[in-house]
XYZ file of C-alpha atoms in Angstrom:
667
model
C -48.296 -119.004 118.935
C -48.510 -115.666 120.392
C -47.715 -116.191 123.830
C -44.007 -115.663 124.774
C -42.678 -117.950 126.740
C -38.654 -117.709 127.656
C -38.542 -121.243 129.046
C -35.982 -119.263 131.491
C -35.015 -122.580 134.284
C -35.666 -122.151 137.876
C -32.883 -121.615 140.168
C -29.853 -119.537 141.370
C -28.717 -117.784 138.283
C -25.403 -119.706 138.423
C -26.846 -122.775 138.468
C -29.177 -122.208 135.817
C -27.637 -123.358 132.489
C -26.550 -126.583 134.668
C -29.655 -127.767 135.666
C -30.925 -126.794 132.786
C -28.551 -129.021 130.863
C -29.627 -131.916 133.003
C -32.781 -132.220 132.796
C -33.110 -131.397 129.145
C -33.707 -134.241 126.924
C -31.704 -135.501 124.683
C -31.313 -137.790 121.293
C -29.109 -140.949 120.965
C -26.203 -141.605 118.711
C -28.071 -143.789 116.708
C -31.328 -141.194 116.454
C -29.156 -138.913 115.569
C -28.066 -140.455 112.101
C -31.894 -140.206 111.156
C -32.431 -136.068 111.913
C -31.851 -133.490 109.576
C -31.137 -130.049 110.308
C -30.915 -126.781 107.904
C -28.397 -124.159 108.771
C -28.785 -120.790 106.826
C -25.584 -118.850 107.131
C -22.278 -119.660 107.632
C -20.690 -117.116 109.559
C -19.691 -117.948 113.160
C -22.746 -118.591 114.457
C -23.796 -120.501 111.556
C -20.675 -122.278 111.182
C -19.447 -123.162 114.513
C -23.152 -124.822 114.959
C -23.291 -126.546 111.580
C -19.470 -128.107 112.968
C -21.027 -128.609 115.611
C -24.504 -130.340 115.134
C -22.502 -132.528 112.533
C -20.107 -134.007 114.917
C -22.348 -134.748 117.294
C -24.059 -137.141 114.461
C -27.063 -135.202 113.256
C -27.159 -134.642 109.146
C -26.809 -131.075 108.472
C -27.275 -128.817 105.500
C -25.874 -125.648 105.164
C -26.901 -122.754 102.918
C -25.043 -119.517 102.070
C -25.225 -116.642 99.152
C -21.664 -116.078 99.216
C -19.551 -118.536 96.983
C -17.856 -119.912 100.170
C -18.415 -119.819 104.374
C -15.081 -118.267 103.830
C -16.608 -114.792 103.069
C -19.096 -114.705 105.493
C -19.039 -110.795 107.343
C -17.698 -112.449 110.154
C -13.894 -111.653 108.353
C -14.852 -108.280 108.877
C -14.769 -108.341 112.988
C -11.657 -107.033 113.945
C -11.010 -105.808 117.335
C -11.311 -109.258 119.355
C -13.754 -111.478 121.448
C -14.271 -111.278 125.284
C -13.628 -114.139 127.379
C -13.463 -113.768 131.308
C -10.299 -115.577 131.984
C -8.844 -113.038 134.124
C -5.182 -113.899 133.019
C -4.565 -110.465 133.415
C -5.309 -111.077 137.322
C -7.212 -107.404 137.115
C -10.666 -108.134 138.787
C -12.672 -109.751 136.013
C -14.665 -112.586 136.657
C -18.033 -114.311 135.088
C -20.256 -112.255 137.210
C -17.837 -108.602 136.167
C -18.464 -110.143 132.012
C -22.205 -110.656 133.148
C -22.874 -106.974 134.835
C -20.859 -105.445 132.132
C -22.703 -106.510 129.475
C -26.157 -105.973 131.256
C -25.025 -102.415 131.938
C -23.745 -101.982 128.421
C -26.853 -102.864 127.133
C -28.350 -100.398 129.601
C -30.742 -102.922 131.341
C -32.666 -104.150 128.505
C -31.560 -107.568 128.005
C -32.572 -111.023 129.450
C -30.310 -112.006 132.461
C -30.178 -115.843 132.004
C -29.236 -115.505 128.576
C -26.564 -113.124 129.248
C -25.213 -114.633 132.268
C -25.147 -118.332 130.112
C -23.099 -116.494 127.552
C -20.664 -115.421 129.937
C -20.224 -118.734 131.879
C -19.415 -120.709 128.276
C -17.069 -117.717 127.191
C -13.837 -119.377 128.724
C -15.210 -122.382 126.829
C -14.695 -120.136 123.521
C -11.070 -119.448 123.873
C -10.310 -122.950 124.574
C -12.083 -124.241 121.694
C -10.412 -121.456 119.113
C -6.892 -122.259 120.309
C -7.592 -126.021 120.039
C -8.452 -125.230 116.863
C -5.046 -123.596 116.208
C -6.880 -119.559 115.823
C -3.218 -117.659 116.128
C -4.324 -115.304 119.314
C -1.938 -112.696 120.368
C 0.539 -113.558 122.865
C 2.676 -111.887 126.024
C 6.382 -112.095 126.204
C 5.388 -115.177 128.604
C 3.821 -117.144 126.159
C 0.076 -115.872 127.836
C -2.603 -115.002 125.485
C -2.483 -111.146 125.595
C -5.524 -109.224 126.435
C -6.439 -105.369 125.591
C -9.816 -103.178 126.923
C -12.942 -102.783 125.375
C -15.035 -99.712 125.562
C -17.559 -99.724 128.417
C -15.190 -102.188 130.788
C -12.739 -101.529 133.546
C -10.898 -104.820 132.512
C -8.581 -106.073 130.005
C -10.834 -109.660 128.741
C -10.613 -108.952 124.835
C -8.273 -111.868 122.998
C -7.633 -110.862 119.747
C -5.076 -111.978 116.548
C -4.077 -108.234 115.470
C -6.597 -106.763 113.524
C -7.805 -110.112 112.575
C -9.865 -111.582 115.085
C -13.148 -112.233 112.786
C -11.021 -113.747 110.105
C -8.782 -115.988 112.039
C -11.853 -117.276 114.172
C -14.073 -117.993 110.881
C -11.089 -120.138 109.319
C -11.102 -122.055 112.855
C -15.109 -123.012 112.728
C -14.613 -123.092 108.702
C -12.364 -126.176 109.057
C -14.364 -127.713 111.688
C -17.260 -127.336 108.735
C -14.670 -128.756 105.997
C -14.073 -131.855 108.458
C -17.497 -132.550 108.537
C -18.427 -131.728 104.952
C -15.038 -134.901 104.213
C -17.134 -137.002 106.622
C -20.487 -136.497 104.430
C -22.572 -135.158 107.509
C -22.661 -131.813 105.858
C -23.846 -131.318 102.224
C -22.865 -127.465 101.763
C -24.842 -125.645 99.455
C -23.291 -122.329 98.480
C -24.222 -119.548 96.322
C -28.542 -120.241 97.352
C -30.283 -117.991 99.419
C -33.309 -118.936 101.198
C -36.445 -117.271 100.118
C -39.151 -118.755 102.261
C -39.858 -120.828 105.467
C -41.712 -123.966 105.151
C -44.293 -124.862 108.067
C -45.689 -128.451 108.144
C -48.033 -128.456 111.108
C -46.936 -125.648 112.496
C -43.502 -126.650 112.647
C -40.423 -125.412 110.813
C -39.720 -128.059 108.300
C -37.833 -126.482 105.751
C -37.006 -123.391 103.401
C -37.661 -122.445 99.507
C -34.224 -121.667 98.513
C -32.773 -120.380 94.713
C -29.735 -121.314 93.316
C -28.150 -117.719 92.627
C -25.967 -119.072 89.667
C -28.748 -121.251 87.503
C -32.016 -119.402 88.964
C -33.301 -122.584 90.261
C -35.915 -122.718 92.683
C -35.366 -125.357 95.711
C -37.040 -127.671 98.061
C -35.074 -128.414 101.310
C -36.516 -130.255 104.263
C -35.673 -130.913 107.524
C -36.594 -131.394 111.233
C -35.483 -127.993 112.197
C -34.297 -125.122 110.833
C -31.650 -123.009 112.131
C -30.870 -118.788 110.801
C -27.605 -117.657 111.888
C -28.037 -114.931 109.185
C -26.724 -111.758 110.759
C -27.734 -108.691 111.235
C -29.891 -105.915 108.932
C -27.894 -103.061 109.162
C -27.996 -102.509 105.203
C -31.543 -101.542 105.767
C -29.410 -97.944 106.313
C -27.815 -98.647 103.068
C -24.552 -97.188 104.270
C -22.882 -99.236 106.706
C -19.741 -101.069 107.964
C -22.269 -104.363 106.465
C -20.610 -106.218 103.549
C -22.961 -105.553 100.640
C -24.781 -108.860 100.708
C -25.872 -108.720 104.454
C -29.845 -108.476 104.244
C -32.570 -109.528 106.402
C -34.589 -112.034 103.609
C -34.280 -115.189 105.947
C -35.485 -113.889 109.205
C -38.174 -111.510 107.719
C -39.181 -114.511 105.643
C -39.129 -116.491 109.133
C -40.985 -113.288 110.716
C -43.882 -113.790 108.393
C -44.401 -117.322 108.886
C -44.773 -116.517 112.273
C -41.556 -115.619 114.253
C -41.784 -112.256 115.878
C -38.918 -109.686 115.429
C -37.578 -108.462 118.841
C -36.551 -104.840 119.515
C -35.753 -103.720 115.883
C -34.962 -100.290 116.822
C -32.109 -101.371 118.878
C -29.222 -100.591 116.569
C -25.749 -100.096 117.452
C -24.416 -96.682 115.680
C -20.229 -97.647 115.984
C -17.859 -94.761 116.821
C -14.791 -95.444 114.939
C -15.607 -95.606 111.562
C -14.028 -93.927 108.085
C -16.535 -91.018 107.374
C -18.489 -90.485 104.874
C -16.998 -89.075 101.769
C -19.618 -88.572 99.021
C -22.586 -89.665 97.297
C -20.989 -92.514 94.945
C -20.123 -94.459 98.436
C -22.115 -97.708 98.789
C -20.697 -98.976 102.114
C -18.807 -97.569 105.221
C -15.833 -99.140 106.517
C -15.026 -99.628 110.214
C -11.698 -99.207 111.863
C -11.703 -101.078 114.944
C -12.671 -100.280 118.269
C -9.282 -101.593 119.714
C -7.925 -98.606 118.195
C -9.465 -96.518 121.082
C -7.421 -98.803 123.745
C -4.567 -96.153 122.258
C -5.850 -93.946 120.479
C -7.044 -90.193 121.808
C -9.924 -89.002 120.254
C -10.036 -84.617 120.406
C -11.424 -82.017 118.243
C -9.933 -78.004 118.459
C -11.217 -76.333 121.079
C -11.830 -73.332 119.157
C -14.489 -72.910 116.660
C -12.347 -70.875 113.906
C -9.668 -73.574 114.592
C -12.038 -76.268 113.123
C -12.945 -74.201 110.156
C -9.606 -73.451 109.742
C -8.904 -77.273 109.435
C -11.800 -77.925 107.324
C -10.786 -75.110 104.741
C -6.951 -76.744 104.586
C -5.573 -73.671 106.202
C -4.214 -75.537 109.274
C -2.974 -78.721 109.766
C -4.024 -81.026 112.907
C -0.336 -81.642 114.346
C 0.115 -77.928 113.570
C -2.382 -77.301 116.946
C -0.896 -77.221 120.490
C -1.665 -79.549 123.071
C -4.205 -76.978 124.921
C -5.481 -76.130 121.778
C -7.451 -79.734 121.750
C -10.334 -80.872 123.424
C -10.246 -84.182 124.142
C -14.031 -84.526 125.018
C -14.447 -87.971 126.016
C -11.504 -87.640 128.749
C -13.095 -84.607 129.855
C -16.862 -85.700 130.012
C -16.388 -89.269 131.591
C -12.887 -89.435 133.101
C -13.420 -92.198 134.722
C -13.480 -94.624 131.226
C -12.294 -91.813 129.018
C -12.107 -92.596 125.190
C -12.900 -96.250 126.078
C -17.032 -95.301 127.326
C -18.961 -97.552 125.191
C -20.000 -97.260 121.748
C -23.474 -95.669 121.766
C -21.938 -93.021 124.584
C -18.939 -92.170 122.575
C -21.352 -91.888 118.763
C -23.420 -89.473 120.720
C -20.823 -87.189 122.049
C -19.064 -87.166 118.461
C -22.466 -86.100 116.873
C -22.828 -83.501 119.150
C -19.328 -82.541 118.970
C -19.801 -81.977 115.322
C -23.533 -80.953 115.382
C -21.822 -77.752 117.563
C -19.457 -76.749 114.578
C -16.466 -78.467 115.729
C -16.356 -81.342 112.881
C -12.815 -81.308 111.205
C -13.058 -82.668 107.498
C -14.831 -80.919 104.455
C -18.420 -82.176 105.280
C -17.683 -81.401 108.713
C -18.495 -84.815 110.429
C -15.652 -86.000 111.652
C -13.612 -86.121 114.768
C -9.909 -87.150 115.091
C -8.548 -90.242 116.946
C -5.089 -89.110 117.290
C -1.609 -92.198 118.319
C 0.823 -89.848 118.483
C 0.883 -89.989 122.861
C 0.352 -94.172 122.374
C 3.233 -94.235 119.485
C 5.587 -92.130 121.979
C 4.944 -93.737 125.012
C 5.458 -97.206 123.480
C 8.715 -95.805 121.990
C 10.202 -94.797 125.539
C 9.240 -98.163 126.532
C 10.670 -99.627 123.531
C 14.105 -97.910 123.857
C 14.694 -98.214 127.766
C 13.989 -102.441 127.521
C 16.561 -102.700 124.972
C 19.201 -100.714 126.695
C 18.333 -96.888 124.766
C 18.547 -94.784 127.919
C 19.170 -91.509 126.070
C 17.222 -91.796 122.575
C 16.178 -89.165 121.163
C 12.741 -88.053 120.327
C 13.214 -89.204 116.475
C 14.763 -93.066 117.653
C 11.706 -93.198 120.538
C 9.450 -91.952 117.508
C 10.626 -94.821 115.474
C 10.531 -97.275 118.037
C 6.843 -96.401 119.330
C 5.775 -97.015 115.611
C 7.100 -99.991 115.384
C 5.116 -101.309 118.420
C 1.577 -99.602 117.085
C 2.440 -101.591 113.804
C 3.047 -105.200 115.507
C -0.629 -103.941 117.104
C -2.333 -102.425 114.457
C -0.880 -102.424 111.569
C -3.380 -104.018 109.160
C -5.841 -101.536 110.426
C -3.255 -98.695 109.590
C -2.510 -99.841 105.821
C -6.544 -100.141 105.320
C -6.970 -96.687 106.469
C -3.753 -95.223 104.350
C -4.922 -96.931 101.526
C -8.863 -95.384 101.502
C -7.772 -92.259 102.882
C -4.767 -91.503 101.288
C -3.194 -90.432 104.367
C -0.494 -92.181 106.559
C -2.405 -93.036 110.318
C 1.570 -92.431 111.927
C 2.125 -89.048 111.456
C -1.338 -87.586 111.423
C -4.501 -88.253 113.643
C -7.215 -90.507 111.857
C -10.485 -89.198 111.116
C -13.664 -91.155 112.559
C -17.197 -90.424 112.280
C -20.209 -92.789 113.503
C -22.049 -95.423 111.547
C -24.353 -98.251 111.242
C -22.665 -101.478 112.624
C -24.333 -104.197 114.406
C -28.139 -104.604 115.006
C -29.330 -106.147 118.911
C -32.459 -106.576 117.988
C -33.806 -109.448 115.694
C -35.620 -112.707 115.885
C -37.088 -112.983 119.282
C -36.009 -116.225 121.060
C -36.416 -118.166 124.018
C -33.835 -119.478 126.401
C -33.052 -122.464 123.994
C -32.724 -120.029 121.075
C -35.839 -120.934 119.580
C -38.229 -118.457 117.856
C -41.898 -118.716 118.190
C -42.160 -121.096 115.143
C -41.348 -124.499 116.973
C -38.460 -125.861 114.926
C -36.867 -122.674 113.565
C -34.269 -121.248 115.560
C -32.023 -118.223 115.226
C -28.164 -117.691 116.566
C -25.702 -115.466 116.837
C -27.080 -111.198 115.235
C -29.827 -112.878 113.785
C -31.852 -113.223 117.584
C -31.763 -110.252 119.986
C -30.807 -112.207 122.978
C -28.254 -110.909 124.945
C -27.175 -107.598 124.145
C -29.726 -105.072 124.935
C -30.105 -101.803 124.010
C -26.499 -101.712 123.042
C -23.401 -104.257 122.842
C -20.306 -104.329 124.163
C -17.300 -104.468 121.523
C -16.070 -107.536 121.149
C -19.184 -109.036 122.157
C -20.441 -109.785 118.400
C -17.739 -112.796 117.965
C -19.107 -113.960 122.602
C -22.331 -114.208 121.319
C -22.132 -115.841 118.208
C -19.258 -118.706 118.658
C -20.889 -119.310 122.183
C -24.855 -119.953 120.577
C -22.844 -122.179 118.295
C -20.847 -124.241 119.794
C -22.114 -124.750 123.100
C -25.781 -123.801 123.621
C -27.571 -124.660 120.275
C -26.240 -128.291 120.098
C -27.628 -128.760 123.386
C -30.610 -127.326 123.308
C -32.083 -128.372 120.281
C -31.881 -131.552 121.038
C -34.819 -130.721 123.831
C -36.763 -130.511 120.527
C -35.370 -133.016 118.157
C -35.888 -135.823 121.185
C -39.928 -135.584 120.200
C -38.734 -136.429 115.856
C -36.905 -139.386 116.057
C -39.884 -141.601 115.143
C -40.909 -138.959 112.212
C -38.837 -140.077 109.494
C -38.014 -138.101 106.997
C -39.882 -134.880 105.868
C -40.968 -134.491 102.220
C -40.861 -132.222 99.645
C -43.638 -132.678 97.759
C -46.387 -132.387 100.261
C -48.721 -129.433 100.094
C -46.963 -126.799 102.359
C -44.348 -127.219 99.823
C -46.194 -126.521 97.001
C -48.086 -123.289 98.401
C -44.549 -122.156 99.792
C -43.089 -122.878 96.158
C -46.116 -120.948 94.378
C -45.572 -117.631 97.113
C -41.772 -117.482 96.190
C -42.500 -117.678 92.213
C -45.421 -115.091 92.544
C -43.010 -113.197 94.659
C -40.297 -113.546 92.023
C -42.868 -112.806 88.717
C -43.980 -110.072 90.754
C -40.476 -108.290 91.144
C -39.394 -108.913 87.726
C -42.971 -107.039 86.426
C -42.061 -103.565 88.059
C -41.973 -101.315 84.194
C -40.506 -98.619 85.710
C -36.804 -96.552 85.218
C -35.886 -96.595 88.861
C -32.841 -99.416 89.842
C -32.978 -101.035 93.111
C -29.975 -98.979 94.358
C -32.366 -96.031 93.800
C -34.912 -96.760 96.087
C -32.180 -98.413 98.695
C -30.920 -94.592 98.683
C -33.675 -93.344 99.268
C -34.681 -95.684 102.166
C -31.329 -95.382 103.832
C -31.323 -91.551 103.504
C -34.779 -92.080 105.337
C -33.714 -94.302 108.032
C -30.359 -92.332 108.975
C -31.856 -88.866 109.417
C -34.994 -89.946 111.108
C -34.045 -93.310 113.011
C -30.668 -92.855 112.902
C -28.608 -91.583 116.340
C -30.647 -89.814 117.826
C -34.921 -90.050 116.915
C -37.728 -88.205 118.071
C -42.190 -88.827 117.772
C -42.530 -86.318 114.760
C -39.628 -87.548 112.701
C -39.994 -91.612 113.316
C -43.872 -90.558 112.413
C -42.890 -88.744 108.895
C -40.606 -91.865 108.294
C -43.555 -94.639 108.950
C -45.223 -92.532 106.375
C -43.018 -91.768 103.865
C -41.156 -95.458 104.144
C -44.911 -97.051 103.270
C -45.061 -94.752 100.439
C -41.700 -95.801 99.053
C -42.335 -99.294 99.915
C -46.058 -98.716 97.589
C -43.680 -97.214 94.828
C -41.455 -99.559 94.507
C -43.326 -102.369 94.110
C -44.921 -100.136 91.283
C -41.854 -98.548 89.639
C -38.808 -100.838 90.271
C -36.997 -102.156 86.674
C -35.217 -104.958 87.420
C -33.361 -106.193 84.473
C -32.654 -109.977 82.923
C -34.720 -112.824 84.278
C -35.712 -114.932 87.309
C -34.161 -118.217 85.596
C -30.692 -117.541 85.489
C -28.033 -115.433 87.588
C -29.553 -112.364 88.102
C -27.974 -110.329 90.556
C -30.442 -107.147 90.700
C -33.499 -109.741 91.389
C -30.965 -110.706 94.523
C -31.199 -107.107 95.470
C -34.566 -106.396 94.560
C -35.690 -109.240 97.270
C -33.728 -108.028 99.896
C -34.794 -104.035 99.401
C -38.761 -105.068 99.511
C -37.774 -107.295 102.796
C -35.923 -103.627 104.068
C -38.848 -101.754 102.936
C -41.634 -103.466 105.259
C -38.591 -103.691 108.214
C -37.836 -99.790 108.228
C -41.350 -99.317 109.083
C -41.334 -101.821 111.961
C -38.453 -100.272 113.214
C -39.551 -96.914 112.783
C -43.042 -98.155 114.706
C -41.097 -99.862 117.323
C -38.771 -96.485 117.829
C -41.857 -94.580 118.309
C -43.331 -97.079 120.674
C -40.295 -96.985 123.541
C -40.789 -93.667 124.981
C -37.689 -93.821 126.570
C -33.532 -93.465 125.582
C -31.824 -96.603 126.418
C -28.730 -97.282 124.904
C -28.680 -97.005 120.844
C -31.646 -96.345 121.263
C -31.766 -91.901 122.337
C -35.100 -89.983 121.756
C -34.389 -86.865 121.985
C -37.322 -86.523 124.220
C -35.562 -88.796 126.889
C -32.569 -87.193 128.027
C -30.822 -85.881 131.025
C -29.791 -82.181 131.428
C -26.357 -83.647 130.135
C -27.772 -85.286 127.230
C -27.223 -88.651 128.558
C -30.085 -91.191 127.881
C -32.828 -91.341 130.064
C -34.499 -94.634 130.773
C -38.224 -95.065 131.936
C -37.933 -98.439 134.095
C -41.268 -98.615 135.442
C -42.973 -98.393 132.125
C -40.560 -99.879 129.338
C -38.597 -102.165 131.317
C -39.668 -105.202 128.320
C -38.427 -106.582 124.859
C -40.876 -105.705 122.127
C -41.827 -108.425 120.195
C -43.497 -107.712 116.874
C -46.130 -110.624 115.036
C -46.604 -110.023 111.317
C -50.308 -109.351 110.498
C -49.547 -108.515 107.044
C -48.287 -104.901 107.069
C -45.776 -103.232 109.301
C -48.573 -100.609 110.053
C -50.685 -103.645 111.297
C -48.196 -105.839 113.556
C -49.191 -106.422 117.113
C -46.805 -105.688 120.050
C -46.201 -108.418 122.805
C -43.727 -107.598 125.655
C -41.841 -109.959 127.533
C -40.947 -108.247 130.787
C -37.354 -108.282 132.142
C -36.831 -109.423 135.588
C -33.637 -108.015 136.927
C -33.282 -110.485 140.599
C -29.847 -110.373 140.628
C -28.437 -106.667 139.788
C -29.264 -103.596 140.542
C -30.850 -101.353 137.726
C -28.621 -97.933 137.872
C -28.918 -94.617 135.964
C -26.113 -95.732 133.715
C -22.701 -93.700 134.229
C -19.158 -94.092 132.811
C -17.948 -90.432 134.971
């Protein structure tokens, strides 16, 4: 353990995956019946993996902290899923999707994994259509596509603004079929608290029943972690409230390397913060940037008047508006990648042009799209002399058909009608490109422990393109892991059942109980949320959209101090042997307090700007990210050594044989 071997197959890029599948070891159907696999997390990555592995014949046990796999945070993905089908005939291809993904990640991802992702993307759509996912269709019946940030083609398949939910229902239905067959045993309202290693291999987990408080032992021949990202480290984020890093961090403490933890995505189109009372933020889909134009007032006095309520945005003339993305990035306009759009919004607001009461919001305006669609609808309906009122009515109907549920959600939260007045948006934490380091087979540095979807680091580099999260999760679960896990399990066909009464399980359960007792023993007056909010403020202020060496070092020191205070003074009411949601939160925040320090340490050691990692000391004269390919063209993989400050850095050098590294430009 400790040596990074990516296990990337040799040969031409386009042939690596096919050749690899042809030469890895397999497990025959009669032997699969004797092999157990644990899948932790039942969102898109975990649900698709569990269904596929059970379909192959393995015995699968699934675990999720929700009361149903249908409540996984995957349902929150609104805009779509990418695939290189080229239905539009606009020049798309597997290579173009591969290139866009690597470029979008600012050349900090592994070529072989990304190309494989692009290859299997086309299979994802066929799989989901067969499951009955109701993708949007064009007039002629073909599946429709729309554009997303960072690309010049339309390759995003969508189901209105509910794509994640519809895809999850497909995976959930596939899981239910296997549950009914007895091939999946589902454990809902269970949380993984530790990983058990036997002879250095992942052989099971310690879990807590969140209803009864009972500590349970579960054994398997391999463990798959598909538990999503760690964005709730920032407290305020677009993640669901329960999203956490516990399973991944427990694996990290047992020997799985944590890769690129500082690579976190800030999404540009979120509903702005309204006050200290909030516990989460709400995302408005990036698909809205297809038709919405982003702007702020050109004059400071107009911005000030809008903030004070003396001027409405609809009263500002076209020539008095600054469509700053269209001005700065004419080739891509409002469809620049998320990191570029987010930093541009922050720059305008920092300069005093913000439009809400806090000064931290810009406009996303649909007026031009409504009128454009309305004119087209009027003409196709035979109304050649329709007036503006009728055109607007028709245009609103078209926009409602495409984005209606998103507009309804915005109106309920903000109490403003986005058909009549521009939406207000501001960047927020949304996705983590970092995660557990995995090789080409999606195996971590612990043999037998695999990571899928957002829980691993593998495909997105320093910034994820929109609509690629669903693509990666489904690719890992449906089309990668079912092949690659057999290569490892082929050595377990004579192993037999893994017992849970071994010294290793005894030790892991004892560690878990001791940790719970320590969490319950704090006698201070501060709640768990008190510490989580304080951590979130440190992370956002000093490790957020931009970072610098001075503040990163301050963050490291402050988080270490906060962590020490947490263990001394946190107060967790109730008891550990029953339902206790404060105890659940306490365990998760305890891990965030360790991860936060490693996050800042990782950002401090990467002396460059790339993608979502923006170091203020390293930028172009125009304020764009300035990479250092000579010194930092590698994956940072951190080995646990007790305290985050003692973590050891390992480097996986990234080799680009098929793409020329260029300064990333969207102009």
